[in-house]
mmCIF file with all atom_site columns, C-alpha atoms in Angstrom:
data_model
loop_
_atom_site.group_PDB
_atom_site.id
_atom_site.type_symbol
_atom_site.label_atom_id
_atom_site.label_alt_id
_atom_site.label_comp_id
_atom_site.label_asym_id
_atom_site.label_entity_id
_atom_site.label_seq_id
_atom_site.pdbx_PDB_ins_code
_atom_site.Cartn_x
_atom_site.Cartn_y
_atom_site.Cartn_z
_atom_site.occupancy
_atom_site.B_iso_or_equiv
_atom_site.pdbx_formal_charge
_atom_site.auth_seq_id
_atom_site.auth_comp_id
_atom_site.auth_asym_id
_atom_site.auth_atom_id
_atom_site.pdbx_PDB_model_num
ATOM 1   C CA . UNK L 1 1   ? -17.673 -12.341 34.674  1.00 53.00 ? 1   UNK L CA 1
ATOM 2   C CA . UNK L 1 2   ? -15.291 -10.847 32.038  1.00 61.00 ? 2   UNK L CA 1
ATOM 3   C CA . UNK L 1 3   ? -12.090 -12.709 31.287  1.00 59.00 ? 3   UNK L CA 1
ATOM 4   C CA . UNK L 1 4   ? -8.867  -11.114 32.432  1.00 60.00 ? 4   UNK L CA 1
ATOM 5   C CA . UNK L 1 5   ? -6.059  -10.421 30.004  1.00 58.00 ? 5   UNK L CA 1
ATOM 6   C CA . UNK L 1 6   ? -3.236  -12.338 31.697  1.00 62.00 ? 6   UNK L CA 1
ATOM 7   C CA . UNK L 1 7   ? -0.516  -10.809 29.509  1.00 65.00 ? 7   UNK L CA 1
ATOM 8   C CA . UNK L 1 8   ? -1.556  -7.173  30.048  1.00 75.00 ? 8   UNK L CA 1
ATOM 9   C CA . UNK L 1 9   ? -1.230  -6.745  26.277  1.00 77.00 ? 9   UNK L CA 1
ATOM 10  C CA . UNK L 1 10  ? -4.048  -5.299  24.203  1.00 82.00 ? 10  UNK L CA 1
ATOM 11  C CA . UNK L 1 11  ? -5.879  -7.907  22.145  1.00 82.00 ? 11  UNK L CA 1
ATOM 12  C CA . UNK L 1 12  ? -4.905  -8.050  18.463  1.00 77.00 ? 12  UNK L CA 1
ATOM 13  C CA . UNK L 1 13  ? -6.513  -10.146 15.762  1.00 75.00 ? 13  UNK L CA 1
ATOM 14  C CA . UNK L 1 14  ? -4.201  -12.954 14.601  1.00 73.00 ? 14  UNK L CA 1
ATOM 15  C CA . UNK L 1 15  ? -4.013  -11.552 11.057  1.00 69.00 ? 15  UNK L CA 1
ATOM 16  C CA . UNK L 1 16  ? -2.578  -8.304  12.442  1.00 72.00 ? 16  UNK L CA 1
ATOM 17  C CA . UNK L 1 17  ? -0.411  -9.941  15.066  1.00 76.00 ? 17  UNK L CA 1
ATOM 18  C CA . UNK L 1 18  ? 1.373   -12.123 12.516  1.00 80.00 ? 18  UNK L CA 1
ATOM 19  C CA . UNK L 1 19  ? 1.222   -9.795  9.506   1.00 85.00 ? 19  UNK L CA 1
ATOM 20  C CA . UNK L 1 20  ? 4.565   -9.847  7.673   1.00 89.00 ? 20  UNK L CA 1
ATOM 21  C CA . UNK L 1 21  ? 6.577   -6.638  7.970   1.00 87.00 ? 21  UNK L CA 1
ATOM 22  C CA . UNK L 1 22  ? 9.203   -7.465  5.338   1.00 89.00 ? 22  UNK L CA 1
ATOM 23  C CA . UNK L 1 23  ? 9.358   -9.323  2.040   1.00 91.00 ? 23  UNK L CA 1
ATOM 24  C CA . UNK L 1 24  ? 11.539  -11.979 3.728   1.00 90.00 ? 24  UNK L CA 1
ATOM 25  C CA . UNK L 1 25  ? 8.679   -12.788 6.104   1.00 91.00 ? 25  UNK L CA 1
ATOM 26  C CA . UNK L 1 26  ? 6.189   -13.337 3.280   1.00 89.00 ? 26  UNK L CA 1
ATOM 27  C CA . UNK L 1 27  ? 5.261   -16.944 2.619   1.00 87.00 ? 27  UNK L CA 1
ATOM 28  C CA . UNK L 1 28  ? 4.203   -18.259 -0.787  1.00 86.00 ? 28  UNK L CA 1
ATOM 29  C CA . UNK L 1 29  ? 4.855   -15.061 -2.746  1.00 88.00 ? 29  UNK L CA 1
ATOM 30  C CA . UNK L 1 30  ? 8.257   -15.933 -4.229  1.00 92.00 ? 30  UNK L CA 1
ATOM 31  C CA . UNK L 1 31  ? 7.366   -14.920 -7.797  1.00 93.00 ? 31  UNK L CA 1
ATOM 32  C CA . UNK L 1 32  ? 6.041   -11.537 -6.677  1.00 91.00 ? 32  UNK L CA 1
ATOM 33  C CA . UNK L 1 33  ? 9.061   -10.847 -4.484  1.00 92.00 ? 33  UNK L CA 1
ATOM 34  C CA . UNK L 1 34  ? 11.470  -11.809 -7.281  1.00 94.00 ? 34  UNK L CA 1
ATOM 35  C CA . UNK L 1 35  ? 9.645   -9.614  -9.801  1.00 94.00 ? 35  UNK L CA 1
ATOM 36  C CA . UNK L 1 36  ? 9.728   -6.592  -7.488  1.00 92.00 ? 36  UNK L CA 1
ATOM 37  C CA . UNK L 1 37  ? 13.373  -7.288  -6.589  1.00 92.00 ? 37  UNK L CA 1
ATOM 38  C CA . UNK L 1 38  ? 14.313  -7.267  -10.270 1.00 94.00 ? 38  UNK L CA 1
ATOM 39  C CA . UNK L 1 39  ? 12.353  -4.077  -10.937 1.00 94.00 ? 39  UNK L CA 1
ATOM 40  C CA . UNK L 1 40  ? 14.069  -2.240  -8.080  1.00 91.00 ? 40  UNK L CA 1
ATOM 41  C CA . UNK L 1 41  ? 17.521  -3.566  -8.997  1.00 90.00 ? 41  UNK L CA 1
ATOM 42  C CA . UNK L 1 42  ? 17.087  -2.426  -12.610 1.00 94.00 ? 42  UNK L CA 1
ATOM 43  C CA . UNK L 1 43  ? 15.541  0.916   -11.636 1.00 90.00 ? 43  UNK L CA 1
ATOM 44  C CA . UNK L 1 44  ? 12.406  0.067   -13.627 1.00 93.00 ? 44  UNK L CA 1
ATOM 45  C CA . UNK L 1 45  ? 9.638   0.821   -11.180 1.00 93.00 ? 45  UNK L CA 1
ATOM 46  C CA . UNK L 1 46  ? 6.147   0.948   -12.594 1.00 94.00 ? 46  UNK L CA 1
ATOM 47  C CA . UNK L 1 47  ? 3.863   3.813   -11.664 1.00 95.00 ? 47  UNK L CA 1
ATOM 48  C CA . UNK L 1 48  ? 1.102   1.369   -10.738 1.00 96.00 ? 48  UNK L CA 1
ATOM 49  C CA . UNK L 1 49  ? 0.961   -2.134  -9.296  1.00 96.00 ? 49  UNK L CA 1
ATOM 50  C CA . UNK L 1 50  ? -2.021  -4.454  -9.071  1.00 96.00 ? 50  UNK L CA 1
ATOM 51  C CA . UNK L 1 51  ? -2.112  -7.214  -6.482  1.00 95.00 ? 51  UNK L CA 1
ATOM 52  C CA . UNK L 1 52  ? -4.799  -9.824  -6.922  1.00 95.00 ? 52  UNK L CA 1
ATOM 53  C CA . UNK L 1 53  ? -5.893  -13.061 -5.321  1.00 92.00 ? 53  UNK L CA 1
ATOM 54  C CA . UNK L 1 54  ? -8.324  -14.568 -2.863  1.00 92.00 ? 54  UNK L CA 1
ATOM 55  C CA . UNK L 1 55  ? -8.883  -12.861 0.452   1.00 88.00 ? 55  UNK L CA 1
ATOM 56  C CA . UNK L 1 56  ? -6.300  -13.381 3.133   1.00 85.00 ? 56  UNK L CA 1
ATOM 57  C CA . UNK L 1 57  ? -3.207  -13.932 0.977   1.00 87.00 ? 57  UNK L CA 1
ATOM 58  C CA . UNK L 1 58  ? -1.556  -10.642 1.909   1.00 89.00 ? 58  UNK L CA 1
ATOM 59  C CA . UNK L 1 59  ? -2.387  -8.148  -0.826  1.00 93.00 ? 59  UNK L CA 1
ATOM 60  C CA . UNK L 1 60  ? -2.704  -5.187  1.538   1.00 92.00 ? 60  UNK L CA 1
ATOM 61  C CA . UNK L 1 61  ? 0.276   -6.336  3.611   1.00 92.00 ? 61  UNK L CA 1
ATOM 62  C CA . UNK L 1 62  ? 2.329   -6.551  0.416   1.00 94.00 ? 62  UNK L CA 1
ATOM 63  C CA . UNK L 1 63  ? 1.202   -3.049  -0.548  1.00 96.00 ? 63  UNK L CA 1
ATOM 64  C CA . UNK L 1 64  ? 2.374   -1.657  2.797   1.00 95.00 ? 64  UNK L CA 1
ATOM 65  C CA . UNK L 1 65  ? 5.729   -3.446  2.594   1.00 95.00 ? 65  UNK L CA 1
ATOM 66  C CA . UNK L 1 66  ? 6.208   -2.138  -0.950  1.00 96.00 ? 66  UNK L CA 1
ATOM 67  C CA . UNK L 1 67  ? 5.360   1.385   0.241   1.00 97.00 ? 67  UNK L CA 1
ATOM 68  C CA . UNK L 1 68  ? 8.041   1.053   2.935   1.00 96.00 ? 68  UNK L CA 1
ATOM 69  C CA . UNK L 1 69  ? 10.565  -0.220  0.415   1.00 95.00 ? 69  UNK L CA 1
ATOM 70  C CA . UNK L 1 70  ? 9.892   2.646   -1.979  1.00 96.00 ? 70  UNK L CA 1
ATOM 71  C CA . UNK L 1 71  ? 10.174  5.317   0.729   1.00 96.00 ? 71  UNK L CA 1
ATOM 72  C CA . UNK L 1 72  ? 12.784  3.852   3.117   1.00 95.00 ? 72  UNK L CA 1
ATOM 73  C CA . UNK L 1 73  ? 15.438  6.432   3.992   1.00 94.00 ? 73  UNK L CA 1
ATOM 74  C CA . UNK L 1 74  ? 17.728  3.899   5.665   1.00 89.00 ? 74  UNK L CA 1
ATOM 75  C CA . UNK L 1 75  ? 18.591  2.274   2.342   1.00 82.00 ? 75  UNK L CA 1
ATOM 76  C CA . UNK L 1 76  ? 19.140  5.509   0.439   1.00 84.00 ? 76  UNK L CA 1
ATOM 77  C CA . UNK L 1 77  ? 16.793  4.551   -2.376  1.00 85.00 ? 77  UNK L CA 1
ATOM 78  C CA . UNK L 1 78  ? 14.048  2.108   -3.235  1.00 94.00 ? 78  UNK L CA 1
ATOM 79  C CA . UNK L 1 79  ? 14.864  -1.248  -1.673  1.00 94.00 ? 79  UNK L CA 1
ATOM 80  C CA . UNK L 1 80  ? 13.427  -4.703  -1.128  1.00 93.00 ? 80  UNK L CA 1
ATOM 81  C CA . UNK L 1 81  ? 14.805  -4.648  2.414   1.00 93.00 ? 81  UNK L CA 1
ATOM 82  C CA . UNK L 1 82  ? 13.343  -1.625  4.198   1.00 94.00 ? 82  UNK L CA 1
ATOM 83  C CA . UNK L 1 83  ? 15.183  -0.896  7.431   1.00 92.00 ? 83  UNK L CA 1
ATOM 84  C CA . UNK L 1 84  ? 12.067  -0.612  9.589   1.00 91.00 ? 84  UNK L CA 1
ATOM 85  C CA . UNK L 1 85  ? 13.769  1.965   11.813  1.00 93.00 ? 85  UNK L CA 1
ATOM 86  C CA . UNK L 1 86  ? 13.733  5.195   9.786   1.00 94.00 ? 86  UNK L CA 1
ATOM 87  C CA . UNK L 1 87  ? 10.821  7.607   10.189  1.00 95.00 ? 87  UNK L CA 1
ATOM 88  C CA . UNK L 1 88  ? 9.045   6.656   6.937   1.00 95.00 ? 88  UNK L CA 1
ATOM 89  C CA . UNK L 1 89  ? 9.206   2.937   7.820   1.00 95.00 ? 89  UNK L CA 1
ATOM 90  C CA . UNK L 1 90  ? 7.914   3.540   11.353  1.00 95.00 ? 90  UNK L CA 1
ATOM 91  C CA . UNK L 1 91  ? 5.132   5.840   10.160  1.00 96.00 ? 91  UNK L CA 1
ATOM 92  C CA . UNK L 1 92  ? 4.014   3.453   7.423   1.00 95.00 ? 92  UNK L CA 1
ATOM 93  C CA . UNK L 1 93  ? 3.985   0.575   9.933   1.00 91.00 ? 93  UNK L CA 1
ATOM 94  C CA . UNK L 1 94  ? 1.793   2.676   12.218  1.00 92.00 ? 94  UNK L CA 1
ATOM 95  C CA . UNK L 1 95  ? -0.480  3.720   9.344   1.00 92.00 ? 95  UNK L CA 1
ATOM 96  C CA . UNK L 1 96  ? 0.158   7.422   9.823   1.00 95.00 ? 96  UNK L CA 1
ATOM 97  C CA . UNK L 1 97  ? 2.552   8.416   7.036   1.00 97.00 ? 97  UNK L CA 1
ATOM 98  C CA . UNK L 1 98  ? 1.312   11.586  5.374   1.00 96.00 ? 98  UNK L CA 1
ATOM 99  C CA . UNK L 1 99  ? 2.442   10.498  1.885   1.00 97.00 ? 99  UNK L CA 1
ATOM 100 C CA . UNK L 1 100 ? 1.112   6.914   1.997   1.00 97.00 ? 100 UNK L CA 1
ATOM 101 C CA . UNK L 1 101 ? -2.646  7.061   1.678   1.00 96.00 ? 101 UNK L CA 1
ATOM 102 C CA . UNK L 1 102 ? -4.937  4.055   1.875   1.00 95.00 ? 102 UNK L CA 1
ATOM 103 C CA . UNK L 1 103 ? -8.443  4.034   0.500   1.00 95.00 ? 103 UNK L CA 1
ATOM 104 C CA . UNK L 1 104 ? -10.999 1.280   0.926   1.00 95.00 ? 104 UNK L CA 1
ATOM 105 C CA . UNK L 1 105 ? -12.818 1.291   -2.402  1.00 94.00 ? 105 UNK L CA 1
ATOM 106 C CA . UNK L 1 106 ? -15.540 -0.950  -0.999  1.00 91.00 ? 106 UNK L CA 1
ATOM 107 C CA . UNK L 1 107 ? -16.669 1.941   1.211   1.00 94.00 ? 107 UNK L CA 1
ATOM 108 C CA . UNK L 1 108 ? -15.594 4.810   -1.053  1.00 92.00 ? 108 UNK L CA 1
ATOM 109 C CA . UNK L 1 109 ? -16.939 3.905   -4.470  1.00 93.00 ? 109 UNK L CA 1
ATOM 110 C CA . UNK L 1 110 ? -17.831 7.248   -6.020  1.00 93.00 ? 110 UNK L CA 1
ATOM 111 C CA . UNK L 1 111 ? -16.292 9.929   -8.167  1.00 94.00 ? 111 UNK L CA 1
ATOM 112 C CA . UNK L 1 112 ? -15.996 12.321  -5.206  1.00 93.00 ? 112 UNK L CA 1
ATOM 113 C CA . UNK L 1 113 ? -13.893 9.760   -3.341  1.00 92.00 ? 113 UNK L CA 1
ATOM 114 C CA . UNK L 1 114 ? -11.542 9.376   -6.312  1.00 95.00 ? 114 UNK L CA 1
ATOM 115 C CA . UNK L 1 115 ? -11.378 13.128  -6.804  1.00 94.00 ? 115 UNK L CA 1
ATOM 116 C CA . UNK L 1 116 ? -9.399  13.368  -3.550  1.00 92.00 ? 116 UNK L CA 1
ATOM 117 C CA . UNK L 1 117 ? -6.763  11.082  -5.102  1.00 94.00 ? 117 UNK L CA 1
ATOM 118 C CA . UNK L 1 118 ? -6.707  13.015  -8.366  1.00 95.00 ? 118 UNK L CA 1
ATOM 119 C CA . UNK L 1 119 ? -6.341  16.354  -6.582  1.00 95.00 ? 119 UNK L CA 1
ATOM 120 C CA . UNK L 1 120 ? -3.681  15.056  -4.179  1.00 94.00 ? 120 UNK L CA 1
ATOM 121 C CA . UNK L 1 121 ? -1.594  13.471  -6.937  1.00 95.00 ? 121 UNK L CA 1
ATOM 122 C CA . UNK L 1 122 ? -0.886  16.910  -8.362  1.00 93.00 ? 122 UNK L CA 1
ATOM 123 C CA . UNK L 1 123 ? 1.201   17.810  -5.296  1.00 95.00 ? 123 UNK L CA 1
ATOM 124 C CA . UNK L 1 124 ? 4.688   16.554  -4.464  1.00 96.00 ? 124 UNK L CA 1
ATOM 125 C CA . UNK L 1 125 ? 5.140   14.327  -1.409  1.00 96.00 ? 125 UNK L CA 1
ATOM 126 C CA . UNK L 1 126 ? 5.569   16.213  1.837   1.00 96.00 ? 126 UNK L CA 1
ATOM 127 C CA . UNK L 1 127 ? 8.332   14.124  3.405   1.00 94.00 ? 127 UNK L CA 1
ATOM 128 C CA . UNK L 1 128 ? 8.841   10.975  1.351   1.00 95.00 ? 128 UNK L CA 1
ATOM 129 C CA . UNK L 1 129 ? 10.404  9.990   -1.948  1.00 95.00 ? 129 UNK L CA 1
ATOM 130 C CA . UNK L 1 130 ? 7.038   8.938   -3.398  1.00 97.00 ? 130 UNK L CA 1
ATOM 131 C CA . UNK L 1 131 ? 3.414   9.708   -2.671  1.00 97.00 ? 131 UNK L CA 1
ATOM 132 C CA . UNK L 1 132 ? 1.757   6.296   -2.630  1.00 97.00 ? 132 UNK L CA 1
ATOM 133 C CA . UNK L 1 133 ? -1.934  5.557   -2.979  1.00 97.00 ? 133 UNK L CA 1
ATOM 134 C CA . UNK L 1 134 ? -3.023  2.110   -1.826  1.00 97.00 ? 134 UNK L CA 1
ATOM 135 C CA . UNK L 1 135 ? -6.535  1.379   -3.092  1.00 97.00 ? 135 UNK L CA 1
ATOM 136 C CA . UNK L 1 136 ? -7.927  -1.761  -1.506  1.00 96.00 ? 136 UNK L CA 1
ATOM 137 C CA . UNK L 1 137 ? -10.823 -3.597  -3.200  1.00 95.00 ? 137 UNK L CA 1
ATOM 138 C CA . UNK L 1 138 ? -10.330 -1.463  -6.316  1.00 96.00 ? 138 UNK L CA 1
ATOM 139 C CA . UNK L 1 139 ? -12.853 -3.585  -8.224  1.00 94.00 ? 139 UNK L CA 1
ATOM 140 C CA . UNK L 1 140 ? -15.590 -1.980  -6.104  1.00 95.00 ? 140 UNK L CA 1
ATOM 141 C CA . UNK L 1 141 ? -15.057 1.479   -7.615  1.00 95.00 ? 141 UNK L CA 1
ATOM 142 C CA . UNK L 1 142 ? -17.957 2.582   -9.768  1.00 95.00 ? 142 UNK L CA 1
ATOM 143 C CA . UNK L 1 143 ? -17.350 2.771   -13.494 1.00 95.00 ? 143 UNK L CA 1
ATOM 144 C CA . UNK L 1 144 ? -17.536 6.573   -13.301 1.00 95.00 ? 144 UNK L CA 1
ATOM 145 C CA . UNK L 1 145 ? -15.042 6.707   -10.435 1.00 95.00 ? 145 UNK L CA 1
ATOM 146 C CA . UNK L 1 146 ? -12.560 4.475   -12.241 1.00 94.00 ? 146 UNK L CA 1
ATOM 147 C CA . UNK L 1 147 ? -12.933 6.506   -15.456 1.00 95.00 ? 147 UNK L CA 1
ATOM 148 C CA . UNK L 1 148 ? -12.263 9.685   -13.453 1.00 95.00 ? 148 UNK L CA 1
ATOM 149 C CA . UNK L 1 149 ? -9.060  8.106   -12.121 1.00 95.00 ? 149 UNK L CA 1
ATOM 150 C CA . UNK L 1 150 ? -7.964  6.780   -15.505 1.00 94.00 ? 150 UNK L CA 1
ATOM 151 C CA . UNK L 1 151 ? -6.283  9.967   -16.816 1.00 90.00 ? 151 UNK L CA 1
ATOM 152 C CA . UNK L 1 152 ? -4.162  10.258  -13.669 1.00 93.00 ? 152 UNK L CA 1
ATOM 153 C CA . UNK L 1 153 ? -3.269  6.564   -13.978 1.00 94.00 ? 153 UNK L CA 1
ATOM 154 C CA . UNK L 1 154 ? -2.235  6.951   -17.606 1.00 93.00 ? 154 UNK L CA 1
ATOM 155 C CA . UNK L 1 155 ? 0.000   9.965   -17.004 1.00 91.00 ? 155 UNK L CA 1
ATOM 156 C CA . UNK L 1 156 ? 0.893   10.204  -13.317 1.00 90.00 ? 156 UNK L CA 1
ATOM 157 C CA . UNK L 1 157 ? 3.492   12.580  -11.920 1.00 91.00 ? 157 UNK L CA 1
ATOM 158 C CA . UNK L 1 158 ? 6.936   10.992  -11.458 1.00 92.00 ? 158 UNK L CA 1
ATOM 159 C CA . UNK L 1 159 ? 6.647   11.040  -7.691  1.00 95.00 ? 159 UNK L CA 1
ATOM 160 C CA . UNK L 1 160 ? 3.315   9.162   -7.446  1.00 97.00 ? 160 UNK L CA 1
ATOM 161 C CA . UNK L 1 161 ? 2.825   5.394   -7.247  1.00 97.00 ? 161 UNK L CA 1
ATOM 162 C CA . UNK L 1 162 ? -0.464  3.518   -7.172  1.00 97.00 ? 162 UNK L CA 1
ATOM 163 C CA . UNK L 1 163 ? -0.918  0.102   -5.571  1.00 97.00 ? 163 UNK L CA 1
ATOM 164 C CA . UNK L 1 164 ? -4.240  -1.595  -6.202  1.00 97.00 ? 164 UNK L CA 1
ATOM 165 C CA . UNK L 1 165 ? -5.449  -4.653  -4.328  1.00 96.00 ? 165 UNK L CA 1
ATOM 166 C CA . UNK L 1 166 ? -8.402  -6.678  -5.539  1.00 95.00 ? 166 UNK L CA 1
ATOM 167 C CA . UNK L 1 167 ? -10.017 -10.073 -5.274  1.00 94.00 ? 167 UNK L CA 1
ATOM 168 C CA . UNK L 1 168 ? -11.560 -9.687  -8.738  1.00 91.00 ? 168 UNK L CA 1
ATOM 169 C CA . UNK L 1 169 ? -9.068  -8.820  -11.456 1.00 84.00 ? 169 UNK L CA 1
#
């Protein structure tokens, strides 16, 4: 006999249920938060970020929070405290923002997969301040795929940011 859901709420994995939505909610990442805070305060945002560490420490969650902070309209500019209520924040939370694109490099390892990023980077964002590419498990890209991406990484358009997450630096 199947178990009944007594709360009438859809089941969510604990990692998603308790995923931090802001930098204030992040635990154990003080150095990272301070570094990003300083970069935003000084207006010295890099065009690419790499987040590394063992699995489960919040690399992808951090990437999503950073994407919200870079594109939040409620703050009027890049911020470490995204409002969470403007359209970009809501859409990024829901995973449906047209200018924040996530790619799982463990499943998409080839040059053709990276070519979509290269081609898309040439165009301005549709509705956000920055077009952001989050590439999870970037170490899984083939050597050819990473080399194809390298030129765009070296000289990206001003409105494009890359966030890489990896367990193997």
